Protein backbone atom coordinates (compact mmCIF):
# COMPACT_ATOMS: atom_id res chain seq x y z
CA UNK A 1 0.00 0.00 0.00
CA UNK A 2 2.75 2.41 0.98
CA UNK A 3 4.91 1.51 -2.03
CA UNK A 4 1.97 2.11 -4.37
CA UNK A 5 1.43 5.51 -2.81
CA UNK A 6 5.13 6.40 -3.16
CA UNK A 7 5.27 5.24 -6.78
CA UNK A 8 2.27 7.46 -7.60
CA UNK A 9 3.98 10.44 -5.99
CA UNK A 10 7.20 9.80 -7.89
CA UNK A 11 5.38 9.38 -11.18
CA UNK A 12 3.45 12.61 -10.56
CA UNK A 13 6.68 14.57 -10.23
CA UNK A 14 8.68 12.97 -13.01
CA UNK A 15 8.88 14.87 -16.25
CA UNK A 16 8.17 12.87 -19.37
CA UNK A 17 10.83 12.85 -22.03
CA UNK A 18 10.20 15.38 -24.76
CA UNK A 19 11.72 15.27 -28.22
CA UNK A 20 12.11 18.37 -30.33
CA UNK A 21 12.49 18.74 -34.02
CA UNK A 22 15.90 19.59 -35.35
CA UNK A 23 16.30 23.19 -36.47
CA UNK A 24 16.35 23.76 -40.21
CA UNK A 25 19.84 23.77 -41.71
CA UNK A 26 21.36 27.22 -41.94
CA UNK A 27 21.89 28.65 -45.34
CA UNK A 28 25.45 29.58 -46.10
CA UNK A 29 25.97 33.24 -46.71
CA UNK A 30 27.34 34.18 -50.04
CA UNK A 31 30.86 35.45 -49.96
CA UNK A 32 30.97 39.19 -49.62
CA UNK A 33 33.13 41.22 -51.92
CA UNK A 34 36.37 42.54 -50.46
CA UNK A 35 34.97 46.07 -50.14
CA UNK A 36 32.05 44.98 -47.95
CA UNK A 37 34.38 42.96 -45.73
CA UNK A 38 36.63 45.97 -45.24
CA UNK A 39 33.64 48.17 -44.38
CA UNK A 40 32.49 45.65 -41.80
CA UNK A 41 35.96 45.59 -40.24
CA UNK A 42 36.11 49.42 -40.14
CA UNK A 43 32.66 49.61 -38.51
CA UNK A 44 33.65 47.04 -35.91
CA UNK A 45 36.81 48.99 -35.07
CA UNK A 46 34.84 52.23 -34.74
CA UNK A 47 32.39 50.56 -32.34
CA UNK A 48 35.27 49.26 -30.23
CA UNK A 49 36.82 52.73 -30.06
CA UNK A 50 33.50 54.25 -28.97
CA UNK A 51 33.12 51.63 -26.25
CA UNK A 52 36.67 52.31 -25.01
CA UNK A 53 35.97 56.06 -24.89
CA UNK A 54 32.81 55.46 -22.86
CA UNK A 55 34.72 53.24 -20.42
CA UNK A 56 37.41 55.91 -20.02
CA UNK A 57 34.76 58.53 -19.26
CA UNK A 58 33.25 56.26 -16.61
CA UNK A 59 36.66 55.69 -15.03
CA UNK A 60 37.36 59.44 -14.84
CA UNK A 61 34.41 60.00 -12.47
CA UNK A 62 35.86 59.99 -8.97
CA UNK A 63 33.94 58.84 -5.96
CA UNK A 64 33.11 61.66 -3.54
CA UNK A 65 34.90 61.54 -0.20
CA UNK A 66 32.74 61.12 2.88
CA UNK A 67 33.51 64.02 5.25
CA UNK A 68 31.69 62.42 8.23
CA UNK A 69 34.54 60.32 9.74
CA UNK A 70 37.00 63.22 9.70
CA UNK A 71 34.50 65.64 11.21
CA UNK A 72 33.47 63.13 13.88
CA UNK A 73 37.11 62.59 14.84
CA UNK A 74 37.60 66.35 15.15
CA UNK A 75 34.46 66.62 17.27
CA UNK A 76 35.57 63.75 19.53
CA UNK A 77 38.74 65.72 20.29
CA UNK A 78 36.86 69.01 20.84
CA UNK A 79 36.47 70.54 24.28
CA UNK A 80 32.78 69.66 24.31
CA UNK A 81 33.39 65.91 23.85
CA UNK A 82 36.82 65.65 25.46
CA UNK A 83 35.45 64.43 28.84
CA UNK A 84 33.58 61.57 27.16
CA UNK A 85 36.62 60.64 25.09
CA UNK A 86 38.87 60.74 28.14
CA UNK A 87 36.46 58.58 30.15
CA UNK A 88 36.30 56.03 27.31
CA UNK A 89 40.09 55.91 26.95
CA UNK A 90 40.50 55.38 30.72
CA UNK A 91 38.00 52.52 30.57
CA UNK A 92 39.82 50.89 27.65
CA UNK A 93 43.14 51.16 29.47
CA UNK A 94 41.63 49.65 32.63
CA UNK A 95 39.99 46.72 30.81
CA UNK A 96 43.05 46.07 28.64
CA UNK A 97 45.29 46.10 31.72
CA UNK A 98 43.13 43.49 33.44
CA UNK A 99 43.10 41.29 30.34
CA UNK A 100 46.89 41.47 30.01
CA UNK A 101 47.28 40.59 33.69
CA UNK A 102 45.20 37.46 33.10
CA UNK A 103 42.27 38.67 35.14
CA UNK A 104 38.68 38.58 33.98
CA UNK A 105 37.49 42.17 33.54
CA UNK A 106 34.07 42.65 35.10
CA UNK A 107 33.20 45.52 32.76
CA UNK A 108 33.26 46.54 29.16
CA UNK A 109 33.43 50.02 27.71
CA UNK A 110 30.27 49.94 25.62
CA UNK A 111 28.45 52.57 27.65
CA UNK A 112 31.42 54.94 27.56
CA UNK A 113 31.85 54.35 23.85
CA UNK A 114 28.22 55.22 23.12
CA UNK A 115 28.42 58.40 25.20
CA UNK A 116 31.50 59.50 23.24
CA UNK A 117 29.92 58.51 19.91
CA UNK A 118 26.68 60.34 20.72
CA UNK A 119 28.55 63.52 21.61
CA UNK A 120 30.70 63.45 18.47
CA UNK A 121 27.68 62.69 16.25
CA UNK A 122 25.71 65.59 17.77
CA UNK A 123 28.65 67.89 17.16
CA UNK A 124 29.35 66.64 13.62
CA UNK A 125 25.81 66.53 12.21
CA UNK A 126 25.35 70.28 11.59
CA UNK A 127 28.85 70.56 10.12
CA UNK A 128 28.29 67.66 7.72
CA UNK A 129 24.94 69.01 6.51
CA UNK A 130 26.47 72.45 6.04
CA UNK A 131 29.06 70.90 3.69
CA UNK A 132 26.42 69.00 1.74
CA UNK A 133 24.40 72.09 0.84
mmCIF file of N, CA and C in Angstrom:
data_model
loop_
_atom_site.group_PDB
_atom_site.id
_atom_site.type_symbol
_atom_site.label_atom_id
_atom_site.label_comp_id
_atom_site.label_asym_id
_atom_site.label_seq_id
_atom_site.Cartn_x
_atom_site.Cartn_y
_atom_site.Cartn_z
ATOM 1 N N UNK A 1 0.812 -1.180 0.000
ATOM 2 C CA UNK A 1 0.000 0.000 0.000
ATOM 3 C C UNK A 1 0.868 1.262 0.000
ATOM 4 N N UNK A 2 1.858 1.262 0.897
ATOM 5 C CA UNK A 2 2.748 2.415 0.979
ATOM 6 C C UNK A 2 3.585 2.545 -0.289
ATOM 7 N N UNK A 3 4.072 1.452 -0.826
ATOM 8 C CA UNK A 3 4.910 1.507 -2.031
ATOM 9 C C UNK A 3 4.089 1.992 -3.228
ATOM 10 N N UNK A 4 2.827 1.634 -3.290
ATOM 11 C CA UNK A 4 1.968 2.110 -4.375
ATOM 12 C C UNK A 4 1.789 3.621 -4.261
ATOM 13 N N UNK A 5 1.591 4.081 -3.056
ATOM 14 C CA UNK A 5 1.434 5.508 -2.814
ATOM 15 C C UNK A 5 2.702 6.272 -3.219
ATOM 16 N N UNK A 6 3.865 5.752 -2.829
ATOM 17 C CA UNK A 6 5.128 6.395 -3.158
ATOM 18 C C UNK A 6 5.381 6.387 -4.664
ATOM 19 N N UNK A 7 5.044 5.293 -5.331
ATOM 20 C CA UNK A 7 5.269 5.245 -6.776
ATOM 21 C C UNK A 7 4.358 6.239 -7.505
ATOM 22 N N UNK A 8 3.155 6.472 -6.995
ATOM 23 C CA UNK A 8 2.269 7.459 -7.598
ATOM 24 C C UNK A 8 2.820 8.881 -7.405
ATOM 25 N N UNK A 9 3.389 9.131 -6.249
ATOM 26 C CA UNK A 9 3.982 10.443 -5.987
ATOM 27 C C UNK A 9 5.172 10.665 -6.913
ATOM 28 N N UNK A 10 6.024 9.675 -7.033
ATOM 29 C CA UNK A 10 7.200 9.802 -7.892
ATOM 30 C C UNK A 10 6.777 9.995 -9.335
ATOM 31 N N UNK A 11 5.804 9.255 -9.790
ATOM 32 C CA UNK A 11 5.376 9.381 -11.183
ATOM 33 C C UNK A 11 4.695 10.731 -11.427
ATOM 34 N N UNK A 12 4.094 11.306 -10.402
ATOM 35 C CA UNK A 12 3.447 12.607 -10.557
ATOM 36 C C UNK A 12 4.487 13.716 -10.743
ATOM 37 N N UNK A 13 5.657 13.537 -10.156
ATOM 38 C CA UNK A 13 6.681 14.566 -10.231
ATOM 39 C C UNK A 13 7.726 14.320 -11.315
ATOM 40 N N UNK A 14 7.704 13.205 -11.953
ATOM 41 C CA UNK A 14 8.683 12.966 -13.012
ATOM 42 C C UNK A 14 8.222 13.667 -14.283
ATOM 43 N N UNK A 15 9.169 14.144 -15.018
ATOM 44 C CA UNK A 15 8.881 14.867 -16.250
ATOM 45 C C UNK A 15 9.056 13.901 -17.409
ATOM 46 N N UNK A 16 8.034 13.783 -18.239
ATOM 47 C CA UNK A 16 8.166 12.871 -19.368
ATOM 48 C C UNK A 16 9.210 13.398 -20.347
ATOM 49 N N UNK A 17 9.799 12.478 -21.079
ATOM 50 C CA UNK A 17 10.827 12.847 -22.034
ATOM 51 C C UNK A 17 10.185 13.518 -23.236
ATOM 52 N N UNK A 18 10.751 14.621 -23.658
ATOM 53 C CA UNK A 18 10.201 15.379 -24.764
ATOM 54 C C UNK A 18 11.251 15.420 -25.868
ATOM 55 N N UNK A 19 10.812 15.211 -27.089
ATOM 56 C CA UNK A 19 11.725 15.269 -28.215
ATOM 57 C C UNK A 19 11.352 16.480 -29.067
ATOM 58 N N UNK A 20 12.340 17.183 -29.509
ATOM 59 C CA UNK A 20 12.109 18.367 -30.330
ATOM 60 C C UNK A 20 12.599 18.101 -31.741
ATOM 61 N N UNK A 21 12.049 18.866 -32.646
ATOM 62 C CA UNK A 21 12.490 18.737 -34.022
ATOM 63 C C UNK A 21 13.814 19.464 -34.197
ATOM 64 N N UNK A 22 14.619 18.966 -35.074
ATOM 65 C CA UNK A 22 15.904 19.589 -35.349
ATOM 66 C C UNK A 22 15.664 20.907 -36.072
ATOM 67 N N UNK A 23 16.468 21.913 -35.789
ATOM 68 C CA UNK A 23 16.302 23.191 -36.469
ATOM 69 C C UNK A 23 16.650 23.033 -37.951
ATOM 70 N N UNK A 24 16.051 23.870 -38.784
ATOM 71 C CA UNK A 24 16.353 23.764 -40.214
ATOM 72 C C UNK A 24 17.818 24.108 -40.460
ATOM 73 N N UNK A 25 18.427 23.488 -41.444
ATOM 74 C CA UNK A 25 19.839 23.767 -41.714
ATOM 75 C C UNK A 25 20.013 25.227 -42.131
ATOM 76 N N UNK A 26 21.088 25.818 -41.635
ATOM 77 C CA UNK A 26 21.355 27.218 -41.945
ATOM 78 C C UNK A 26 21.875 27.344 -43.359
ATOM 79 N N UNK A 27 21.425 28.390 -43.994
ATOM 80 C CA UNK A 27 21.891 28.645 -45.344
ATOM 81 C C UNK A 27 23.228 29.359 -45.259
ATOM 82 N N UNK A 28 24.133 28.962 -46.090
ATOM 83 C CA UNK A 28 25.446 29.583 -46.099
ATOM 84 C C UNK A 28 25.346 30.936 -46.781
ATOM 85 N N UNK A 29 25.985 31.902 -46.135
ATOM 86 C CA UNK A 29 25.975 33.245 -46.709
ATOM 87 C C UNK A 29 26.901 33.280 -47.912
ATOM 88 N N UNK A 30 26.484 34.028 -48.881
ATOM 89 C CA UNK A 30 27.336 34.183 -50.043
ATOM 90 C C UNK A 30 28.543 35.010 -49.647
ATOM 91 N N UNK A 31 29.638 34.725 -50.264
ATOM 92 C CA UNK A 31 30.862 35.446 -49.961
ATOM 93 C C UNK A 31 30.692 36.904 -50.329
ATOM 94 N N UNK A 32 31.081 37.758 -49.389
ATOM 95 C CA UNK A 32 30.969 39.185 -49.623
ATOM 96 C C UNK A 32 32.174 39.673 -50.411
ATOM 97 N N UNK A 33 31.972 40.649 -51.218
ATOM 98 C CA UNK A 33 33.125 41.217 -51.925
ATOM 99 C C UNK A 33 34.101 41.823 -50.920
ATOM 100 N N UNK A 34 35.316 42.032 -51.335
ATOM 101 C CA UNK A 34 36.373 42.536 -50.461
ATOM 102 C C UNK A 34 36.015 43.898 -49.880
ATOM 103 N N UNK A 35 35.323 44.730 -50.627
ATOM 104 C CA UNK A 35 34.966 46.066 -50.144
ATOM 105 C C UNK A 35 34.013 45.976 -48.956
ATOM 106 N N UNK A 36 33.021 45.103 -49.045
ATOM 107 C CA UNK A 36 32.055 44.979 -47.951
ATOM 108 C C UNK A 36 32.729 44.418 -46.711
ATOM 109 N N UNK A 37 33.666 43.508 -46.874
ATOM 110 C CA UNK A 37 34.380 42.964 -45.727
ATOM 111 C C UNK A 37 35.186 44.051 -45.040
ATOM 112 N N UNK A 38 35.842 44.895 -45.813
ATOM 113 C CA UNK A 38 36.634 45.975 -45.244
ATOM 114 C C UNK A 38 35.740 46.965 -44.506
ATOM 115 N N UNK A 39 34.570 47.267 -45.044
ATOM 116 C CA UNK A 39 33.637 48.173 -44.382
ATOM 117 C C UNK A 39 33.181 47.593 -43.050
ATOM 118 N N UNK A 40 32.922 46.309 -43.036
ATOM 119 C CA UNK A 40 32.490 45.655 -41.803
ATOM 120 C C UNK A 40 33.589 45.723 -40.755
ATOM 121 N N UNK A 41 34.833 45.530 -41.165
ATOM 122 C CA UNK A 41 35.960 45.594 -40.239
ATOM 123 C C UNK A 41 36.117 47.015 -39.699
ATOM 124 N N UNK A 42 35.981 48.013 -40.556
ATOM 125 C CA UNK A 42 36.111 49.416 -40.141
ATOM 126 C C UNK A 42 35.001 49.767 -39.153
ATOM 127 N N UNK A 43 33.780 49.337 -39.421
ATOM 128 C CA UNK A 43 32.660 49.607 -38.514
ATOM 129 C C UNK A 43 32.889 48.955 -37.159
ATOM 130 N N UNK A 44 33.392 47.742 -37.167
ATOM 131 C CA UNK A 44 33.651 47.039 -35.908
ATOM 132 C C UNK A 44 34.718 47.772 -35.101
ATOM 133 N N UNK A 45 35.758 48.253 -35.760
ATOM 134 C CA UNK A 45 36.811 48.986 -35.068
ATOM 135 C C UNK A 45 36.281 50.292 -34.491
ATOM 136 N N UNK A 46 35.418 50.977 -35.230
ATOM 137 C CA UNK A 46 34.840 52.232 -34.742
ATOM 138 C C UNK A 46 33.986 51.982 -33.502
ATOM 139 N N UNK A 47 33.219 50.898 -33.505
ATOM 140 C CA UNK A 47 32.388 50.564 -32.342
ATOM 141 C C UNK A 47 33.262 50.281 -31.131
ATOM 142 N N UNK A 48 34.365 49.566 -31.338
ATOM 143 C CA UNK A 48 35.269 49.265 -30.228
ATOM 144 C C UNK A 48 35.875 50.541 -29.663
ATOM 145 N N UNK A 49 36.253 51.467 -30.524
ATOM 146 C CA UNK A 49 36.820 52.732 -30.064
ATOM 147 C C UNK A 49 35.798 53.528 -29.258
ATOM 148 N N UNK A 50 34.552 53.547 -29.702
ATOM 149 C CA UNK A 50 33.504 54.254 -28.974
ATOM 150 C C UNK A 50 33.295 53.640 -27.596
ATOM 151 N N UNK A 51 33.300 52.309 -27.536
ATOM 152 C CA UNK A 51 33.124 51.631 -26.248
ATOM 153 C C UNK A 51 34.281 51.957 -25.304
ATOM 154 N N UNK A 52 35.514 51.994 -25.844
ATOM 155 C CA UNK A 52 36.667 52.315 -25.010
ATOM 156 C C UNK A 52 36.577 53.748 -24.490
ATOM 157 N N UNK A 53 36.112 54.670 -25.315
ATOM 158 C CA UNK A 53 35.969 56.058 -24.887
ATOM 159 C C UNK A 53 34.932 56.165 -23.767
ATOM 160 N N UNK A 54 33.837 55.433 -23.900
ATOM 161 C CA UNK A 54 32.806 55.459 -22.861
ATOM 162 C C UNK A 54 33.351 54.899 -21.557
ATOM 163 N N UNK A 55 34.140 53.824 -21.628
ATOM 164 C CA UNK A 55 34.718 53.239 -20.422
ATOM 165 C C UNK A 55 35.687 54.218 -19.761
ATOM 166 N N UNK A 56 36.480 54.932 -20.576
ATOM 167 C CA UNK A 56 37.412 55.905 -20.024
ATOM 168 C C UNK A 56 36.666 57.028 -19.324
ATOM 169 N N UNK A 57 35.556 57.477 -19.887
ATOM 170 C CA UNK A 57 34.763 58.529 -19.260
ATOM 171 C C UNK A 57 34.208 58.058 -17.924
ATOM 172 N N UNK A 58 33.780 56.798 -17.865
ATOM 173 C CA UNK A 58 33.252 56.263 -16.614
ATOM 174 C C UNK A 58 34.341 56.164 -15.563
ATOM 175 N N UNK A 59 35.566 55.821 -15.977
ATOM 176 C CA UNK A 59 36.663 55.691 -15.034
ATOM 177 C C UNK A 59 37.094 57.039 -14.486
ATOM 178 N N UNK A 60 36.923 58.117 -15.251
ATOM 179 C CA UNK A 60 37.357 59.437 -14.835
ATOM 180 C C UNK A 60 36.514 59.982 -13.690
ATOM 181 N N UNK A 61 35.292 59.525 -13.526
ATOM 182 C CA UNK A 61 34.414 60.004 -12.474
ATOM 183 C C UNK A 61 34.945 59.474 -11.145
ATOM 184 N N UNK A 62 35.316 60.387 -10.270
ATOM 185 C CA UNK A 62 35.858 59.991 -8.974
ATOM 186 C C UNK A 62 34.740 59.906 -7.952
ATOM 187 N N UNK A 63 34.907 58.986 -7.032
ATOM 188 C CA UNK A 63 33.943 58.838 -5.956
ATOM 189 C C UNK A 63 34.097 60.010 -4.988
ATOM 190 N N UNK A 64 33.000 60.572 -4.521
ATOM 191 C CA UNK A 64 33.109 61.656 -3.545
ATOM 192 C C UNK A 64 33.614 61.107 -2.206
ATOM 193 N N UNK A 65 34.337 61.933 -1.487
ATOM 194 C CA UNK A 65 34.901 61.538 -0.202
ATOM 195 C C UNK A 65 33.894 61.862 0.897
ATOM 196 N N UNK A 66 33.672 60.918 1.783
ATOM 197 C CA UNK A 66 32.740 61.118 2.883
ATOM 198 C C UNK A 66 33.416 61.971 3.960
ATOM 199 N N UNK A 67 32.876 63.154 4.256
ATOM 200 C CA UNK A 67 33.508 64.021 5.255
ATOM 201 C C UNK A 67 33.165 63.620 6.694
ATOM 202 N N UNK A 68 32.189 62.748 6.887
ATOM 203 C CA UNK A 68 31.695 62.422 8.226
ATOM 204 C C UNK A 68 32.775 61.858 9.161
ATOM 205 N N UNK A 69 33.564 60.858 8.775
ATOM 206 C CA UNK A 69 34.541 60.318 9.737
ATOM 207 C C UNK A 69 35.547 61.361 10.214
ATOM 208 N N UNK A 70 36.015 62.202 9.313
ATOM 209 C CA UNK A 70 36.996 63.219 9.696
ATOM 210 C C UNK A 70 36.369 64.230 10.659
ATOM 211 N N UNK A 71 35.166 64.656 10.352
ATOM 212 C CA UNK A 71 34.498 65.643 11.208
ATOM 213 C C UNK A 71 34.179 65.030 12.570
ATOM 214 N N UNK A 72 33.762 63.766 12.599
ATOM 215 C CA UNK A 72 33.471 63.126 13.881
ATOM 216 C C UNK A 72 34.730 63.004 14.729
ATOM 217 N N UNK A 73 35.850 62.690 14.101
ATOM 218 C CA UNK A 73 37.107 62.589 14.844
ATOM 219 C C UNK A 73 37.488 63.945 15.434
ATOM 220 N N UNK A 74 37.319 65.011 14.644
ATOM 221 C CA UNK A 74 37.599 66.353 15.149
ATOM 222 C C UNK A 74 36.683 66.705 16.311
ATOM 223 N N UNK A 75 35.412 66.330 16.194
ATOM 224 C CA UNK A 75 34.464 66.623 17.269
ATOM 225 C C UNK A 75 34.778 65.815 18.525
ATOM 226 N N UNK A 76 35.230 64.579 18.363
ATOM 227 C CA UNK A 76 35.569 63.755 19.528
ATOM 228 C C UNK A 76 36.721 64.366 20.312
ATOM 229 N N UNK A 77 37.608 65.086 19.620
ATOM 230 C CA UNK A 77 38.743 65.724 20.287
ATOM 231 C C UNK A 77 38.428 67.153 20.732
ATOM 232 N N UNK A 78 37.213 67.638 20.450
ATOM 233 C CA UNK A 78 36.859 69.011 20.836
ATOM 234 C C UNK A 78 36.656 69.101 22.346
ATOM 235 N N UNK A 79 36.626 70.334 22.842
ATOM 236 C CA UNK A 79 36.469 70.538 24.282
ATOM 237 C C UNK A 79 35.115 70.054 24.776
ATOM 238 N N UNK A 80 34.118 70.093 23.917
ATOM 239 C CA UNK A 80 32.781 69.661 24.312
ATOM 240 C C UNK A 80 32.742 68.151 24.566
ATOM 241 N N UNK A 81 33.439 67.377 23.741
ATOM 242 C CA UNK A 81 33.391 65.913 23.852
ATOM 243 C C UNK A 81 34.625 65.327 24.526
ATOM 244 N N UNK A 82 35.577 66.144 24.873
ATOM 245 C CA UNK A 82 36.822 65.648 25.458
ATOM 246 C C UNK A 82 36.585 64.843 26.737
ATOM 247 N N UNK A 83 35.666 65.250 27.634
ATOM 248 C CA UNK A 83 35.448 64.434 28.842
ATOM 249 C C UNK A 83 34.957 63.012 28.511
ATOM 250 N N UNK A 84 34.082 62.889 27.529
ATOM 251 C CA UNK A 84 33.580 61.572 27.158
ATOM 252 C C UNK A 84 34.688 60.716 26.537
ATOM 253 N N UNK A 85 35.510 61.355 25.707
ATOM 254 C CA UNK A 85 36.620 60.637 25.088
ATOM 255 C C UNK A 85 37.626 60.193 26.144
ATOM 256 N N UNK A 86 37.927 61.073 27.072
ATOM 257 C CA UNK A 86 38.872 60.744 28.143
ATOM 258 C C UNK A 86 38.345 59.596 29.004
ATOM 259 N N UNK A 87 37.073 59.639 29.335
ATOM 260 C CA UNK A 87 36.463 58.582 30.151
ATOM 261 C C UNK A 87 36.512 57.234 29.412
ATOM 262 N N UNK A 88 36.247 57.257 28.114
ATOM 263 C CA UNK A 88 36.303 56.034 27.312
ATOM 264 C C UNK A 88 37.728 55.487 27.257
ATOM 265 N N UNK A 89 38.701 56.360 27.020
ATOM 266 C CA UNK A 89 40.091 55.915 26.946
ATOM 267 C C UNK A 89 40.574 55.341 28.270
ATOM 268 N N UNK A 90 40.155 55.931 29.398
ATOM 269 C CA UNK A 90 40.503 55.384 30.717
ATOM 270 C C UNK A 90 39.910 53.994 30.898
ATOM 271 N N UNK A 91 38.657 53.817 30.463
ATOM 272 C CA UNK A 91 38.001 52.523 30.575
ATOM 273 C C UNK A 91 38.734 51.468 29.746
ATOM 274 N N UNK A 92 39.099 51.822 28.521
ATOM 275 C CA UNK A 92 39.815 50.886 27.648
ATOM 276 C C UNK A 92 41.144 50.493 28.278
ATOM 277 N N UNK A 93 41.854 51.460 28.829
ATOM 278 C CA UNK A 93 43.138 51.163 29.475
ATOM 279 C C UNK A 93 42.943 50.233 30.671
ATOM 280 N N UNK A 94 41.910 50.468 31.443
ATOM 281 C CA UNK A 94 41.633 49.650 32.625
ATOM 282 C C UNK A 94 41.289 48.213 32.228
ATOM 283 N N UNK A 95 40.411 48.059 31.237
ATOM 284 C CA UNK A 95 39.989 46.721 30.808
ATOM 285 C C UNK A 95 41.152 45.983 30.143
ATOM 286 N N UNK A 96 41.912 46.686 29.316
ATOM 287 C CA UNK A 96 43.047 46.068 28.642
ATOM 288 C C UNK A 96 44.099 45.632 29.660
ATOM 289 N N UNK A 97 44.337 46.454 30.671
ATOM 290 C CA UNK A 97 45.291 46.099 31.719
ATOM 291 C C UNK A 97 44.885 44.839 32.452
ATOM 292 N N UNK A 98 43.605 44.696 32.755
ATOM 293 C CA UNK A 98 43.127 43.487 33.438
ATOM 294 C C UNK A 98 43.270 42.262 32.544
ATOM 295 N N UNK A 99 42.984 42.424 31.258
ATOM 296 C CA UNK A 99 43.100 41.288 30.340
ATOM 297 C C UNK A 99 44.556 40.858 30.195
ATOM 298 N N UNK A 100 45.471 41.810 30.132
ATOM 299 C CA UNK A 100 46.890 41.473 30.009
ATOM 300 C C UNK A 100 47.425 40.826 31.272
ATOM 301 N N UNK A 101 46.856 41.179 32.419
ATOM 302 C CA UNK A 101 47.276 40.592 33.690
ATOM 303 C C UNK A 101 46.675 39.202 33.886
ATOM 304 N N UNK A 102 45.807 38.786 32.993
ATOM 305 C CA UNK A 102 45.202 37.461 33.099
ATOM 306 C C UNK A 102 43.941 37.442 33.939
ATOM 307 N N UNK A 103 43.495 38.592 34.357
ATOM 308 C CA UNK A 103 42.272 38.670 35.143
ATOM 309 C C UNK A 103 41.069 38.788 34.223
ATOM 310 N N UNK A 104 39.915 38.450 34.748
ATOM 311 C CA UNK A 104 38.675 38.582 33.982
ATOM 312 C C UNK A 104 38.076 39.955 34.273
ATOM 313 N N UNK A 105 38.068 40.837 33.280
ATOM 314 C CA UNK A 105 37.486 42.168 33.540
ATOM 315 C C UNK A 105 35.981 42.046 33.743
ATOM 316 N N UNK A 106 35.494 42.715 34.760
ATOM 317 C CA UNK A 106 34.072 42.651 35.097
ATOM 318 C C UNK A 106 33.252 43.673 34.322
ATOM 319 N N UNK A 107 33.905 44.472 33.488
ATOM 320 C CA UNK A 107 33.197 45.516 32.763
ATOM 321 C C UNK A 107 33.646 45.545 31.307
ATOM 322 N N UNK A 108 32.852 46.222 30.518
ATOM 323 C CA UNK A 108 33.261 46.539 29.157
ATOM 324 C C UNK A 108 33.045 48.042 28.989
ATOM 325 N N UNK A 109 33.470 48.568 27.893
ATOM 326 C CA UNK A 109 33.427 50.022 27.707
ATOM 327 C C UNK A 109 32.354 50.444 26.718
ATOM 328 N N UNK A 110 31.321 49.645 26.588
ATOM 329 C CA UNK A 110 30.274 49.935 25.624
ATOM 330 C C UNK A 110 29.543 51.224 25.988
ATOM 331 N N UNK A 111 29.194 51.377 27.233
ATOM 332 C CA UNK A 111 28.453 52.574 27.648
ATOM 333 C C UNK A 111 29.273 53.833 27.408
ATOM 334 N N UNK A 112 30.546 53.796 27.769
ATOM 335 C CA UNK A 112 31.418 54.943 27.561
ATOM 336 C C UNK A 112 31.591 55.246 26.076
ATOM 337 N N UNK A 113 31.700 54.181 25.288
ATOM 338 C CA UNK A 113 31.849 54.351 23.847
ATOM 339 C C UNK A 113 30.623 55.050 23.254
ATOM 340 N N UNK A 114 29.429 54.612 23.661
ATOM 341 C CA UNK A 114 28.223 55.224 23.116
ATOM 342 C C UNK A 114 28.045 56.668 23.565
ATOM 343 N N UNK A 115 28.472 56.992 24.768
ATOM 344 C CA UNK A 115 28.420 58.395 25.205
ATOM 345 C C UNK A 115 29.341 59.259 24.334
ATOM 346 N N UNK A 116 30.550 58.760 24.078
ATOM 347 C CA UNK A 116 31.497 59.495 23.239
ATOM 348 C C UNK A 116 30.971 59.610 21.806
ATOM 349 N N UNK A 117 30.436 58.517 21.271
ATOM 350 C CA UNK A 117 29.921 58.513 19.906
ATOM 351 C C UNK A 117 28.722 59.449 19.764
ATOM 352 N N UNK A 118 27.850 59.458 20.758
ATOM 353 C CA UNK A 118 26.680 60.341 20.722
ATOM 354 C C UNK A 118 27.114 61.806 20.711
ATOM 355 N N UNK A 119 28.077 62.143 21.544
ATOM 356 C CA UNK A 119 28.550 63.524 21.608
ATOM 357 C C UNK A 119 29.192 63.940 20.283
ATOM 358 N N UNK A 120 30.027 63.079 19.726
ATOM 359 C CA UNK A 120 30.700 63.448 18.473
ATOM 360 C C UNK A 120 29.707 63.504 17.312
ATOM 361 N N UNK A 121 28.691 62.651 17.317
ATOM 362 C CA UNK A 121 27.682 62.691 16.251
ATOM 363 C C UNK A 121 26.841 63.957 16.348
ATOM 364 N N UNK A 122 26.488 64.364 17.569
ATOM 365 C CA UNK A 122 25.708 65.590 17.765
ATOM 366 C C UNK A 122 26.507 66.813 17.319
ATOM 367 N N UNK A 123 27.782 66.772 17.553
ATOM 368 C CA UNK A 123 28.645 67.892 17.162
ATOM 369 C C UNK A 123 28.851 67.904 15.646
ATOM 370 N N UNK A 124 28.996 66.738 15.042
ATOM 371 C CA UNK A 124 29.348 66.636 13.622
ATOM 372 C C UNK A 124 28.165 66.836 12.683
ATOM 373 N N UNK A 125 26.976 66.502 13.110
ATOM 374 C CA UNK A 125 25.814 66.533 12.211
ATOM 375 C C UNK A 125 25.605 67.896 11.539
ATOM 376 N N UNK A 126 25.567 68.996 12.271
ATOM 377 C CA UNK A 126 25.348 70.280 11.595
ATOM 378 C C UNK A 126 26.491 70.640 10.634
ATOM 379 N N UNK A 127 27.710 70.253 10.988
ATOM 380 C CA UNK A 127 28.850 70.557 10.121
ATOM 381 C C UNK A 127 28.794 69.759 8.822
ATOM 382 N N UNK A 128 28.378 68.502 8.916
ATOM 383 C CA UNK A 128 28.286 67.661 7.716
ATOM 384 C C UNK A 128 27.191 68.179 6.789
ATOM 385 N N UNK A 129 26.037 68.516 7.352
ATOM 386 C CA UNK A 129 24.939 69.005 6.514
ATOM 387 C C UNK A 129 25.271 70.365 5.914
ATOM 388 N N UNK A 130 26.063 71.160 6.595
ATOM 389 C CA UNK A 130 26.474 72.451 6.041
ATOM 390 C C UNK A 130 27.367 72.243 4.806
ATOM 391 N N UNK A 131 28.193 71.188 4.837
ATOM 392 C CA UNK A 131 29.059 70.896 3.688
ATOM 393 C C UNK A 131 28.283 70.314 2.514
ATOM 394 N N UNK A 132 27.196 69.626 2.799
ATOM 395 C CA UNK A 132 26.420 68.999 1.737
ATOM 396 C C UNK A 132 25.601 69.988 0.942
ATOM 397 N N UNK A 133 25.259 71.108 1.533
ATOM 398 C CA UNK A 133 24.404 72.092 0.844
ATOM 399 C C UNK A 133 25.096 72.788 -0.245
#
